[in-house]
Coordinates of C-alpha atoms in Angstrom, one line a residue:
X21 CA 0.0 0.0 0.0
X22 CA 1.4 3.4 -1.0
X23 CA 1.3 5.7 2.2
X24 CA 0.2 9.2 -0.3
X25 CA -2.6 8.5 -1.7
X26 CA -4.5 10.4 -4.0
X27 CA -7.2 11.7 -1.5
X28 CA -5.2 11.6 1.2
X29 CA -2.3 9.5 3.8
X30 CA -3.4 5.8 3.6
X31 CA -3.1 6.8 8.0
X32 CA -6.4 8.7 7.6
X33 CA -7.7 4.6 6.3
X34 CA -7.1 3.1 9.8
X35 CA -8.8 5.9 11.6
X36 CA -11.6 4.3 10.0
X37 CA -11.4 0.5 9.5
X38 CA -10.0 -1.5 11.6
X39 CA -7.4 -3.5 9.4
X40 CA -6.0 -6.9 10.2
X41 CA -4.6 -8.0 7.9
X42 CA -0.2 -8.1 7.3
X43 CA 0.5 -4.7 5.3
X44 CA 3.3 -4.1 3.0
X45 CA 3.9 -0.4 2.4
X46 CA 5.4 1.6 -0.2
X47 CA 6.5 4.8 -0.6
X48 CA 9.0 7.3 -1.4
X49 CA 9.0 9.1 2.3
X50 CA 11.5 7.8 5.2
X51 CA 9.2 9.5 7.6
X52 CA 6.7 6.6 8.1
X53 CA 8.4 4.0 8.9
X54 CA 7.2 3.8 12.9
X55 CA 3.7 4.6 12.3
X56 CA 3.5 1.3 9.6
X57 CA 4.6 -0.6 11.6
X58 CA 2.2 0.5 14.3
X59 CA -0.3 -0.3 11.7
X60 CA 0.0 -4.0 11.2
X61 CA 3.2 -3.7 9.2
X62 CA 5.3 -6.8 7.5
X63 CA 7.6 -4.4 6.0
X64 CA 8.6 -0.4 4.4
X65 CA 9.8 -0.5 1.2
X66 CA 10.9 2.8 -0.1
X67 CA 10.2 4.1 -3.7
X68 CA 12.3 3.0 -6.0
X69 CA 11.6 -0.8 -5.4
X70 CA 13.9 -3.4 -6.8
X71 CA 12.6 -7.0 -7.0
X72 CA 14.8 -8.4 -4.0
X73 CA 13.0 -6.2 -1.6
X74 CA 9.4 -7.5 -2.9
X75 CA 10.8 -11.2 -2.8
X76 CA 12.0 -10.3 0.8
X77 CA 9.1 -8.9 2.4
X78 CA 6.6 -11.9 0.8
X79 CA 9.0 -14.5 2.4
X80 CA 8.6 -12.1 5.5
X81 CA 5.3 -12.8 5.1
X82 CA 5.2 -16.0 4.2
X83 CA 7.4 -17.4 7.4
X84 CA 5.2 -15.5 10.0
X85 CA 2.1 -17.1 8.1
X86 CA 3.9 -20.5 9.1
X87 CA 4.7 -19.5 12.5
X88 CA 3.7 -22.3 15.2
X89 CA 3.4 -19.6 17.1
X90 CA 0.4 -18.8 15.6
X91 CA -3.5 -19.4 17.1
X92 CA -5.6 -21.3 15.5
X93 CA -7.8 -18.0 14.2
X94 CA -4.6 -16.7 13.0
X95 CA -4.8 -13.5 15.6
X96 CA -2.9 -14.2 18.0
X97 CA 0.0 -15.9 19.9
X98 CA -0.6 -18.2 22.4
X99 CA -0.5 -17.0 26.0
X100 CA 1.2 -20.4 27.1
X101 CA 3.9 -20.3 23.9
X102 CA 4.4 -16.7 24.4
X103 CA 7.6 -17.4 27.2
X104 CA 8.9 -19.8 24.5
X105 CA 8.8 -17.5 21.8
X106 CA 11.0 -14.9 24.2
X107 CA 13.3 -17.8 24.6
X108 CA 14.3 -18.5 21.4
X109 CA 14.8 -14.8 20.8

């Protein structure tokens, strides 16, 4: 997702829907980077893209998809795998 949009910051979305879904963001503006992430972030790819950093941020995706750490709903960690996960850290 581009962070300038047309109409407006892609920001002023999430003040209104509630996303939950992993975003990638794109854009040409250093300035965002905390606030994506803050908003469900895998990764902040800054304008111009090359292919490795698309490829990187879809495996990104891909291994937290695959994460055993994962509940069953796909929301959330588990409360009892959470000191496990801090452990292997």
């Amino acid at each position: 997702m581009d962070i300038h949009l047309a109409d407006g910051s892609a920001f002023e979305i999430f003040e209104h829907i509630h996303i939950t879904c992993p975003i990638i963001f794109a854009t040409t503006y250093e300035g965002y980077a905390l606030r994506a992430f803050k908003a469900n972030s895998i990764d902040y790819l800054l304008k111009p893209i090359c292919k490795e950093d698309v490829e990187h941020a879809f495996e990104k995706l891909e291994s937290l998809q695959n994460s055993p750490f994962k509940n069953k709903d796909d929301s959330q960690t588990h409360d009892n795998e959470l000191p496990q996960l801090i452990h292997s850290l």
